[in-house]
Coordinates of C-alpha atoms in Angstrom, one line a residue:
Chain A
M1 CA 6.9 49.2 -2.1
A2 CA 4.9 49.5 -5.3
E3 CA 6.2 46.6 -7.3
K4 CA 5.1 43.0 -6.5
I5 CA 6.8 39.9 -7.9
A6 CA 6.4 36.3 -6.8
T7 CA 9.6 34.7 -5.6
R8 CA 8.9 31.7 -7.8
E9 CA 9.0 34.1 -10.8
A10 CA 12.4 35.3 -9.7
Y11 CA 13.5 31.7 -9.2
G12 CA 12.7 30.7 -12.8
N13 CA 14.6 33.7 -14.2
A14 CA 17.6 33.3 -11.9
L15 CA 17.8 29.6 -12.8
K16 CA 18.1 30.4 -16.4
A17 CA 20.8 33.0 -15.8
L18 CA 22.7 30.5 -13.5
G19 CA 22.4 27.8 -16.3
E20 CA 24.1 30.2 -18.7
K21 CA 27.1 30.5 -16.4
N22 CA 27.4 27.0 -15.0
E23 CA 27.1 23.9 -17.2
K24 CA 26.8 21.6 -14.2
I25 CA 23.4 22.9 -13.5
V26 CA 20.6 20.4 -14.3
V27 CA 16.9 20.9 -13.4
L28 CA 14.4 18.3 -12.5
D29 CA 10.7 18.9 -12.1
A30 CA 7.7 16.7 -11.3
D31 CA 5.1 17.9 -13.9
L32 CA 4.8 21.4 -12.5
S33 CA 7.4 23.2 -14.5
G34 CA 4.9 25.9 -15.6
S35 CA 3.9 26.6 -12.0
T36 CA 7.4 26.3 -10.4
K37 CA 8.8 28.4 -13.3
T38 CA 11.5 25.8 -14.1
A39 CA 10.0 25.9 -17.6
V40 CA 12.0 29.1 -18.2
F41 CA 15.2 27.0 -17.8
A42 CA 13.7 24.1 -19.7
K43 CA 13.1 26.3 -22.7
A44 CA 16.6 27.7 -22.7
F45 CA 18.4 24.4 -21.9
P46 CA 16.2 21.5 -22.9
E47 CA 19.1 19.1 -22.8
R48 CA 19.7 19.9 -19.1
F49 CA 16.0 19.7 -18.0
F50 CA 14.4 16.4 -17.0
D51 CA 10.8 16.1 -16.3
C52 CA 10.3 13.2 -13.9
G53 CA 6.5 13.1 -14.0
I54 CA 4.4 12.9 -11.0
A55 CA 6.9 11.0 -9.0
E56 CA 8.6 13.3 -6.5
A57 CA 10.4 10.6 -4.6
N58 CA 12.1 9.2 -7.7
M59 CA 12.9 12.7 -8.9
T60 CA 14.8 13.2 -5.6
S61 CA 16.6 9.9 -6.0
M62 CA 17.6 10.7 -9.5
A63 CA 18.9 14.1 -8.4
A64 CA 21.1 12.3 -5.8
G65 CA 22.5 10.1 -8.5
M66 CA 23.2 13.0 -10.8
A67 CA 24.9 14.9 -8.0
A68 CA 27.1 11.8 -7.3
C69 CA 28.2 12.2 -10.9
G70 CA 29.2 15.9 -10.4
K71 CA 26.1 17.7 -11.6
I72 CA 24.4 20.4 -9.5
P73 CA 20.7 19.4 -9.7
F74 CA 18.0 21.9 -8.8
I75 CA 14.7 20.0 -8.2
S76 CA 11.4 21.7 -8.0
T77 CA 7.7 21.0 -7.2
F78 CA 5.3 22.4 -4.7
A79 CA 6.9 22.6 -1.2
V80 CA 4.3 20.3 0.3
F81 CA 5.2 17.4 -2.0
G82 CA 8.9 18.3 -2.4
T83 CA 9.6 18.0 1.3
G84 CA 6.9 15.6 2.4
R85 CA 6.4 12.8 -0.2
N86 CA 10.2 12.5 -0.6
Y87 CA 11.4 13.1 2.9
D88 CA 13.0 9.7 3.2
V89 CA 15.0 10.3 0.0
I90 CA 16.1 13.8 1.1
R91 CA 17.2 12.3 4.4
S92 CA 18.9 9.1 3.3
S93 CA 20.1 9.8 -0.2
I94 CA 20.9 13.6 -0.1
C95 CA 21.5 14.9 3.4
Y96 CA 23.3 11.8 4.9
P97 CA 25.8 11.6 2.0
K98 CA 25.8 15.4 1.8
L99 CA 25.2 15.4 -2.0
N100 CA 25.0 18.6 -3.9
V101 CA 21.3 18.8 -4.6
K102 CA 19.3 22.0 -4.3
L103 CA 15.7 21.6 -3.3
A104 CA 14.0 24.7 -4.7
M105 CA 10.3 24.4 -3.8
T106 CA 7.5 26.7 -4.6
H107 CA 4.0 27.3 -3.5
A108 CA 5.0 27.2 0.2
G109 CA 2.6 28.3 2.9
L110 CA -0.9 29.6 3.0
T111 CA -0.5 32.0 0.1
V112 CA -1.0 29.0 -2.2
G113 CA -4.6 30.1 -1.7
E114 CA -7.6 28.3 -3.2
D115 CA -6.0 24.8 -3.5
G116 CA -6.4 24.4 0.2
A117 CA -4.8 22.5 3.0
T118 CA -3.5 19.6 0.9
H119 CA -1.3 22.0 -1.0
Q120 CA -0.3 24.4 1.7
S121 CA 2.9 23.4 3.3
L122 CA 3.2 24.7 6.8
E123 CA 5.7 22.1 8.1
D124 CA 8.4 22.2 5.4
I125 CA 10.9 24.4 7.3
A126 CA 10.5 22.1 10.3
L127 CA 11.2 19.1 8.2
M128 CA 14.3 20.6 6.5
N129 CA 15.7 22.2 9.7
A130 CA 15.8 18.8 11.4
L131 CA 18.2 17.3 8.7
P132 CA 22.0 17.5 9.3
N133 CA 24.0 19.0 6.4
M134 CA 20.9 21.0 5.2
T135 CA 20.9 24.7 4.6
V136 CA 17.5 26.3 4.8
I137 CA 16.8 29.6 3.0
V138 CA 13.6 31.6 2.8
P139 CA 14.0 34.6 0.6
A140 CA 12.0 37.7 1.6
D141 CA 11.4 39.0 -1.9
A142 CA 12.3 38.5 -5.6
M143 CA 15.7 40.2 -5.2
Q144 CA 16.7 37.8 -2.5
A145 CA 15.2 34.9 -4.4
E146 CA 17.5 35.6 -7.3
G147 CA 20.5 36.0 -5.0
A148 CA 19.6 32.8 -3.1
V149 CA 19.6 30.8 -6.3
F150 CA 23.2 31.8 -7.1
A151 CA 24.3 31.4 -3.5
A152 CA 22.8 27.9 -3.3
A153 CA 24.9 26.9 -6.3
E154 CA 28.0 28.0 -4.5
I155 CA 27.2 26.1 -1.3
E156 CA 28.7 22.6 -1.4
G157 CA 25.8 20.4 -0.2
P158 CA 22.1 20.3 0.1
V159 CA 20.1 23.5 0.2
Y160 CA 16.4 24.1 0.7
L161 CA 15.0 27.1 -1.0
R162 CA 11.4 28.1 -0.1
F163 CA 9.5 30.1 -2.7
S164 CA 6.0 31.5 -2.8
R165 CA 3.2 31.5 -5.4
A166 CA 1.7 34.8 -4.6
K167 CA 3.1 38.1 -5.8
T168 CA 4.7 39.9 -2.8
P169 CA 6.3 43.3 -2.4
V170 CA 9.8 43.8 -3.6
I171 CA 11.8 45.0 -0.5
Y172 CA 15.3 45.2 -1.7
P173 CA 16.7 47.3 -4.5
E174 CA 18.2 46.0 -7.7
G175 CA 21.7 44.7 -7.1
H176 CA 20.9 43.6 -3.5
R177 CA 23.6 41.2 -2.4
F178 CA 22.2 38.1 -0.8
I179 CA 24.6 36.7 1.8
P180 CA 23.6 33.2 3.1
G181 CA 23.8 32.8 6.8
K182 CA 23.5 36.5 7.5
A183 CA 20.5 38.2 9.0
D184 CA 19.7 41.5 7.5
I185 CA 18.7 44.5 9.7
I186 CA 16.1 46.2 7.5
K187 CA 15.1 48.8 10.2
D188 CA 16.9 49.4 13.4
G189 CA 15.0 49.9 16.7
K190 CA 15.4 49.6 20.4
D191 CA 11.9 48.8 21.8
A192 CA 11.2 45.5 20.2
A193 CA 12.9 43.1 17.8
I194 CA 10.8 41.6 15.0
F195 CA 12.4 38.6 13.4
A196 CA 10.7 37.6 10.2
C197 CA 11.2 35.5 7.1
G198 CA 9.7 35.2 3.6
V199 CA 6.4 37.0 2.9
M200 CA 6.2 38.1 6.5
V201 CA 9.2 40.4 6.2
S202 CA 7.2 43.1 4.3
K203 CA 4.4 42.7 6.9
A204 CA 6.9 43.2 9.7
M205 CA 8.0 46.4 8.0
E206 CA 4.4 47.6 7.8
A207 CA 4.0 46.8 11.5
A208 CA 7.2 48.6 12.4
A209 CA 6.0 51.7 10.6
A210 CA 2.7 51.6 12.4
L211 CA 4.4 51.1 15.8
S212 CA 6.8 54.0 15.0
N213 CA 3.8 56.3 14.6
E214 CA 2.9 55.4 18.2
G215 CA 6.4 56.0 19.4
I216 CA 7.5 52.4 19.6
E217 CA 10.7 51.8 17.7
A218 CA 10.8 48.2 16.6
A219 CA 13.8 46.7 14.7
V220 CA 12.9 44.5 11.7
I221 CA 15.4 41.7 11.1
N222 CA 15.1 39.5 8.0
I223 CA 16.2 36.0 8.8
S224 CA 16.4 34.7 5.3
T225 CA 18.7 31.9 6.3
I226 CA 16.9 29.8 9.0
K227 CA 19.7 27.3 9.1
P228 CA 22.5 28.0 9.9
L229 CA 21.0 30.7 12.1
D230 CA 22.8 34.0 12.5
R231 CA 22.8 33.6 16.2
Q232 CA 24.9 36.6 17.0
T233 CA 22.5 39.0 15.4
V234 CA 19.6 37.3 17.2
I235 CA 21.3 37.5 20.6
T236 CA 22.4 41.1 20.0
Y237 CA 18.9 42.3 19.2
A238 CA 17.2 40.3 21.9
R239 CA 19.6 42.0 24.4
K240 CA 19.1 45.4 22.8
C241 CA 15.3 45.3 22.6
G242 CA 14.1 42.9 25.2
R243 CA 10.8 42.2 23.5
V244 CA 11.1 39.6 20.7
V245 CA 8.5 38.7 18.1
T246 CA 8.8 36.2 15.3
A247 CA 6.7 36.2 12.1
E248 CA 6.5 33.4 9.6
E249 CA 4.1 31.8 7.2
H250 CA 4.7 28.4 8.7
S251 CA 3.6 26.3 11.7
V252 CA 4.6 27.6 15.1
F253 CA 6.4 24.3 15.5
G254 CA 9.9 23.8 14.0
G255 CA 10.3 27.0 12.0
L256 CA 11.6 30.5 12.7
N257 CA 10.0 30.8 16.1
S258 CA 11.5 27.5 17.2
V259 CA 15.0 28.2 16.1
I260 CA 15.0 31.7 17.6
S261 CA 13.5 30.5 20.9
Q262 CA 16.0 27.7 21.1
C263 CA 18.9 30.1 20.5
L264 CA 17.6 32.6 23.0
S265 CA 16.7 30.0 25.7
E266 CA 20.4 29.1 25.7
E267 CA 22.0 32.5 25.3
Y268 CA 19.6 35.2 26.6
P269 CA 16.2 34.0 27.8
V270 CA 13.5 36.5 27.1
K271 CA 9.9 36.1 26.1
V272 CA 9.4 35.3 22.5
K273 CA 5.9 35.9 20.9
A274 CA 5.0 34.0 17.8
V275 CA 3.1 35.2 14.8
A276 CA 2.7 31.9 13.0
V277 CA 0.1 29.2 12.1
K278 CA -1.1 27.8 15.4
D279 CA -1.0 24.0 14.9
V280 CA -3.8 23.8 12.4
F281 CA -4.2 23.0 8.7
G282 CA -5.1 25.7 6.2
Q283 CA -8.1 25.8 3.9
S284 CA -9.3 27.2 0.6
G285 CA -9.5 30.9 0.1
K286 CA -7.8 33.9 -1.4
A287 CA -4.2 34.3 -0.3
D288 CA -5.0 37.6 1.5
E289 CA -8.1 36.2 3.1
L290 CA -6.1 33.3 4.5
M291 CA -3.4 35.4 5.9
E292 CA -6.0 37.5 7.7
Y293 CA -7.9 34.4 8.9
Y294 CA -4.8 32.7 10.3
A295 CA -3.6 35.9 11.8
L296 CA -0.5 36.5 9.7
T297 CA -0.8 40.2 9.3
A298 CA 1.0 43.4 10.1
G299 CA -1.8 44.1 12.7
E300 CA -1.1 40.8 14.5
I301 CA 2.6 41.7 14.6
V302 CA 1.7 45.1 16.1
K303 CA -0.5 43.3 18.7
A304 CA 2.3 40.9 19.6
V305 CA 4.8 43.7 20.1
K306 CA 2.3 45.5 22.4
S307 CA 1.4 42.3 24.3
F308 CA 4.5 42.3 26.5
Chain B
M1 CA 37.8 -14.6 -15.9
E2 CA 37.9 -18.4 -15.6
N3 CA 35.1 -19.9 -13.5
D4 CA 37.5 -21.5 -11.1
K5 CA 39.1 -18.2 -10.3
L6 CA 35.7 -16.6 -9.8
S7 CA 34.7 -19.5 -7.6
A8 CA 37.7 -19.1 -5.4
I9 CA 36.9 -15.4 -5.0
A10 CA 33.2 -16.2 -4.3
L11 CA 34.2 -18.7 -1.6
R12 CA 36.4 -16.1 0.1
V13 CA 33.6 -13.6 -0.1
R14 CA 31.2 -16.1 1.5
R15 CA 33.6 -16.8 4.3
N16 CA 34.1 -13.1 4.9
I17 CA 30.4 -12.5 5.0
I18 CA 30.0 -15.1 7.7
K19 CA 33.0 -13.7 9.7
M20 CA 31.8 -10.1 9.5
V21 CA 28.3 -10.9 10.6
N22 CA 29.5 -13.1 13.4
S23 CA 32.0 -10.6 14.5
A24 CA 29.4 -7.8 14.6
S25 CA 26.8 -10.2 16.2
S26 CA 24.4 -8.5 13.8
G27 CA 23.8 -8.0 10.1
H28 CA 22.2 -9.8 7.1
P29 CA 23.8 -13.0 6.0
G30 CA 21.0 -14.5 3.9
G31 CA 20.6 -11.9 1.3
S32 CA 24.4 -11.3 1.2
L33 CA 25.1 -14.9 0.4
S34 CA 22.4 -15.1 -2.3
G35 CA 24.0 -12.3 -4.3
V36 CA 27.6 -13.4 -4.2
E37 CA 27.9 -14.8 -7.8
I38 CA 26.2 -11.7 -9.2
A39 CA 28.5 -9.2 -7.5
V40 CA 31.7 -11.2 -8.1
L41 CA 30.9 -11.7 -11.8
L42 CA 30.2 -8.0 -12.2
Y43 CA 33.3 -6.8 -10.4
F44 CA 35.7 -9.3 -11.8
E45 CA 34.5 -9.8 -15.3
I46 CA 31.7 -7.5 -16.5
M47 CA 32.3 -4.1 -15.2
N48 CA 35.0 -1.8 -16.6
I49 CA 36.7 -0.1 -13.6
P50 CA 40.2 1.1 -14.5
S51 CA 40.2 2.7 -11.0
F52 CA 37.5 3.8 -8.5
S53 CA 38.3 7.4 -9.3
D54 CA 38.0 7.1 -13.1
E55 CA 35.1 9.2 -14.3
N56 CA 34.2 6.7 -17.0
R57 CA 34.1 3.7 -14.7
D58 CA 31.1 1.4 -14.5
K59 CA 29.2 1.6 -11.3
F60 CA 27.5 -0.9 -9.0
I61 CA 24.7 0.3 -6.8
L62 CA 23.6 -2.0 -4.0
S63 CA 20.0 -0.8 -3.7
K64 CA 19.4 -3.7 -1.2
G65 CA 21.8 -1.9 1.2
H66 CA 21.4 -4.4 4.0
A67 CA 23.5 -6.8 1.9
S68 CA 26.5 -4.6 2.8
P69 CA 28.7 -7.5 3.9
L70 CA 28.6 -8.7 0.3
L71 CA 29.6 -5.3 -1.0
Y72 CA 32.4 -4.9 1.6
A73 CA 33.7 -8.4 1.0
V74 CA 33.9 -7.9 -2.8
L75 CA 35.4 -4.4 -2.5
C76 CA 38.0 -5.9 -0.2
E77 CA 38.8 -8.5 -2.9
K78 CA 39.2 -5.6 -5.3
G79 CA 42.0 -4.4 -3.0
L80 CA 40.3 -1.3 -1.6
F81 CA 41.1 -2.1 2.0
P82 CA 42.8 -4.8 4.0
A83 CA 40.9 -7.9 5.1
E84 CA 41.4 -7.1 8.8
E85 CA 39.2 -4.0 8.3
L86 CA 36.2 -6.3 7.5
L87 CA 36.0 -7.2 11.1
S88 CA 35.3 -3.6 12.0
F89 CA 31.9 -4.0 10.4
R90 CA 29.1 -2.3 12.3
R91 CA 31.5 -1.1 15.0
L92 CA 31.7 2.5 16.3
S93 CA 33.8 4.7 14.0
S94 CA 34.1 2.0 11.3
R95 CA 34.1 2.9 7.6
L96 CA 32.0 -0.3 7.2
Q97 CA 28.6 1.0 8.4
G98 CA 25.6 -1.3 8.9
H99 CA 24.4 0.0 5.5
P100 CA 26.8 1.4 2.9
D101 CA 28.0 4.9 3.3
M102 CA 29.6 6.4 0.2
K103 CA 31.3 9.2 2.2
K104 CA 33.0 6.9 4.6
L105 CA 34.2 4.0 2.4
P106 CA 35.9 4.6 -1.0
G107 CA 34.4 2.3 -3.7
V108 CA 30.8 2.6 -2.3
E109 CA 29.1 4.4 -5.2
M110 CA 25.9 5.3 -3.4
T111 CA 24.7 5.5 0.2
T112 CA 21.8 3.0 0.5
G113 CA 19.8 1.3 3.2
S114 CA 16.3 2.7 2.9
L115 CA 14.9 0.2 0.4
G116 CA 13.7 1.4 -3.0
L117 CA 16.0 4.4 -3.2
G118 CA 19.3 3.1 -4.6
I119 CA 17.6 2.2 -7.9
G120 CA 16.5 5.8 -8.4
A121 CA 20.0 7.2 -7.8
A122 CA 21.3 4.5 -10.2
V123 CA 18.9 5.7 -12.8
G124 CA 20.1 9.3 -12.2
M125 CA 23.7 8.2 -12.7
A126 CA 22.7 6.4 -15.9
L127 CA 20.9 9.5 -17.1
S128 CA 23.8 11.7 -16.2
A129 CA 26.2 9.5 -18.2
K130 CA 23.8 9.2 -21.1
S131 CA 23.2 12.9 -21.4
D132 CA 26.9 13.6 -21.3
G133 CA 27.7 11.0 -23.9
K134 CA 29.9 9.1 -21.4
P135 CA 30.5 5.4 -21.5
N136 CA 29.6 4.4 -17.9
R137 CA 27.3 1.5 -17.4
I138 CA 25.3 1.4 -14.2
Y139 CA 24.4 -1.9 -12.6
C140 CA 21.9 -2.0 -9.7
L141 CA 21.1 -4.9 -7.5
C142 CA 17.6 -4.9 -5.9
G143 CA 16.1 -7.5 -3.7
D144 CA 12.9 -9.2 -4.7
G145 CA 11.2 -8.0 -1.5
E146 CA 12.6 -4.5 -2.1
I147 CA 10.6 -4.2 -5.4
Q148 CA 7.5 -4.0 -3.2
E149 CA 8.5 -0.4 -2.7
G150 CA 6.7 1.9 -5.1
T151 CA 9.7 4.0 -5.8
V152 CA 11.3 1.1 -7.6
W153 CA 8.6 1.3 -10.2
E154 CA 8.9 5.1 -10.4
A155 CA 12.6 4.6 -11.2
A156 CA 11.8 1.8 -13.7
M157 CA 9.4 4.1 -15.5
A158 CA 12.1 6.8 -15.7
A159 CA 14.8 4.4 -16.9
S160 CA 12.6 3.4 -19.8
H161 CA 11.3 6.9 -20.5
Y162 CA 14.8 8.2 -20.9
K163 CA 15.9 5.2 -22.9
L164 CA 18.7 4.3 -20.5
D165 CA 20.2 1.3 -22.3
N166 CA 23.3 1.9 -20.1
F167 CA 21.3 0.8 -17.1
T168 CA 21.1 -2.8 -15.9
L169 CA 18.8 -3.8 -13.1
I170 CA 19.5 -7.2 -11.4
I171 CA 16.8 -8.7 -9.2
D172 CA 18.2 -11.0 -6.5
N173 CA 15.2 -13.3 -6.6
N174 CA 15.9 -15.5 -3.6
G175 CA 12.2 -15.7 -2.9
L176 CA 12.3 -14.8 0.8
Q177 CA 12.0 -11.6 2.9
I178 CA 11.9 -11.0 6.6
D179 CA 8.3 -12.2 7.1
G180 CA 8.7 -15.2 4.8
D181 CA 7.9 -16.1 1.2
V182 CA 7.7 -13.0 -0.9
A183 CA 4.8 -14.5 -2.8
K184 CA 2.9 -14.8 0.5
V185 CA 3.9 -11.5 2.1
M186 CA 3.2 -9.3 -1.0
S187 CA 3.7 -11.0 -4.3
P188 CA 5.9 -9.1 -6.7
Y189 CA 5.3 -11.8 -9.4
P190 CA 5.5 -12.0 -12.3
I191 CA 8.7 -9.9 -12.1
D192 CA 9.8 -10.4 -15.6
E193 CA 6.5 -9.5 -17.2
K194 CA 6.1 -6.4 -15.0
L195 CA 9.6 -5.1 -16.0
R196 CA 8.8 -5.9 -19.7
A197 CA 5.6 -3.9 -19.4
F198 CA 7.7 -1.0 -18.0
G199 CA 9.9 -1.1 -21.1
F200 CA 12.8 -3.2 -20.0
E201 CA 14.6 -5.8 -22.0
V202 CA 14.4 -8.8 -19.5
V203 CA 16.2 -12.1 -19.3
T204 CA 15.9 -14.7 -16.5
A205 CA 18.9 -16.4 -15.1
E206 CA 17.4 -19.7 -13.9
N207 CA 20.4 -20.2 -11.6
G208 CA 21.6 -16.9 -10.3
N209 CA 24.3 -18.6 -8.2
C210 CA 26.0 -20.0 -11.4
F211 CA 28.5 -17.9 -13.3
D212 CA 27.8 -19.5 -16.6
C213 CA 24.1 -19.0 -16.2
L214 CA 24.6 -15.3 -15.3
R215 CA 27.1 -14.7 -18.0
E216 CA 24.7 -16.2 -20.6
A217 CA 21.9 -14.0 -19.3
I218 CA 24.0 -10.8 -19.5
G219 CA 25.2 -11.9 -23.0
K220 CA 21.7 -12.0 -24.3
L221 CA 21.1 -8.3 -23.6
N222 CA 21.5 -5.9 -26.5
D223 CA 23.4 -2.8 -25.4
K224 CA 22.2 -0.3 -27.9
N225 CA 18.5 -0.6 -28.4
G226 CA 17.3 2.2 -26.2
K227 CA 15.9 -0.1 -23.6
P228 CA 17.0 -0.5 -20.0
K229 CA 18.1 -4.0 -19.1
A230 CA 17.0 -6.4 -16.4
I231 CA 18.1 -9.8 -15.2
V232 CA 15.8 -11.7 -12.9
A233 CA 18.3 -13.9 -11.1
K234 CA 16.8 -16.8 -9.3
T235 CA 19.1 -17.3 -6.3
V236 CA 19.1 -19.2 -3.1
K237 CA 18.9 -17.2 0.1
G238 CA 21.8 -18.2 2.4
K239 CA 23.5 -19.9 -0.5
G240 CA 26.6 -22.0 0.5
V241 CA 25.7 -22.6 4.2
S242 CA 23.4 -25.6 4.5
F243 CA 21.4 -24.4 7.5
M244 CA 20.9 -20.9 6.2
E245 CA 19.8 -21.9 2.7
N246 CA 16.1 -21.1 1.9
N247 CA 15.5 -20.1 5.5
A248 CA 14.0 -16.6 6.0
S249 CA 15.1 -16.6 9.6
W250 CA 18.7 -16.0 8.4
H251 CA 17.7 -12.7 6.8
G252 CA 19.0 -10.6 9.6
T253 CA 20.4 -13.0 12.2
A254 CA 24.0 -13.4 13.0
P255 CA 25.4 -17.0 13.5
N256 CA 26.8 -17.8 17.0
E257 CA 30.3 -19.2 17.4
E258 CA 29.3 -22.8 16.9
Q259 CA 27.2 -21.9 13.8
T260 CA 30.0 -19.8 12.5
R261 CA 32.5 -22.8 12.8
Q262 CA 30.0 -25.0 11.0
A263 CA 29.4 -22.5 8.3
L264 CA 33.1 -21.9 7.7
K265 CA 33.7 -25.6 7.6
E266 CA 31.1 -26.0 4.9
L267 CA 32.8 -23.2 3.1
G268 CA 36.0 -25.1 3.1
E269 CA 37.9 -23.2 5.8
N270 CA 39.8 -25.3 8.2

């Protein structure tokens, strides 16, 4: 895993490629096009790019109106503003009427780094999960990010895409086919099942390698689509492994741990250990320092697997 | 259309608003009655709607979604559904939801209900039409209390920034909101000057319950100057029913049987 690319980078490039293929794609941003990488699209298709200024709620409303006219709007800003400030709009004007808007939000989670708690969204997956008609996708690397952009355009209805600021390891090979709604078994195993999403997938792989050295074979399952959840794979691996660990760069409430626990409590009740942010806000610091401080590391996953 | 024909439609619309709200024992009669002339003039004279599936049709967005009885009564007059269906308003499984649902009822251009959001969607529609070189005009009706929502002004800024002269905002300025006089609750005044400062071409209709007055106001607006349009229509909340007029307590209260009989009598129904 030598190469590192930020998923937001892959988003920007994929968006431009998508724009070349599909004229219905329009892109709206809220004064962060350089950071969210929608500027790549804006440069290629200035007539289909609309800066909405620092007005996230109205950007979201306008996207709803454009979708009602047959466009496929991708709207972008930081995840914390793009799911929080405009929540009412996403709920009432996009999800309720099931309009075809793609919410592609970047700078999610702690890996935003130095900007601190105001800019670190740790609740966005919870907010989006709770909305009927919403699909929630958290790509694990740049390859998946690219695939997810194209997949989102094919899905009829609202999609939330969660991207990161930080450069993270590329896990999948060139040409990886992203299938929405399908969990991906990256490494098989029988002793423990580690379900991970986003930047935590590569850490889960590190953890599994370390565990393997100690004779513990952990399966690593990438849950890149949180909603709808691939329940069958989750149940199969819980049955097979018995020990279940979840890993996410998100609050322990309402994200990956919640959906997996909910599924297993109904279908196959087992203990589920969470590697997640424990009901606290973040703070300023380097991305790696923060991941360490808030216990989102391969080492923590190893500890969780051994804690049963 | 001749005023007497429009007036006949407006009268039926008013009666239906009362009947719907009475039948549901809930709903918003005051702000539905204040906007009747505005909606009737738009749908029966101003807007170009060859059919509700025509891509180039003009669109009306009821941003003050609680005035859904007004929208439903007018869409019924346009022949989108039979009058009997009006009485399903707010009932389980009805297409006529408490607030308009574009996926349930054909003719509803945008789902609204959370105040301050319909206008942003309307601006998005106008921008979509403008950037595609399409002829659609987008009309949006906001309440004067609704414009206390900050998103209204975000949308106004965007309409002006993108030079949406195909967008017309109409403020139903009936002067009352749930807690009372808008000027006392949280004054939005001066509405016209605020909109002008946001880059709108603004005219005031001194009597927003008068077809001639509204027609004259719309006629003053210049279509092709790169500016979004606004009409501040001074209306009467509860217009047409004496005991509801200018009374904030009829914002979201349904008339009982006796009050309904009285209202319908005043509206010329025997």
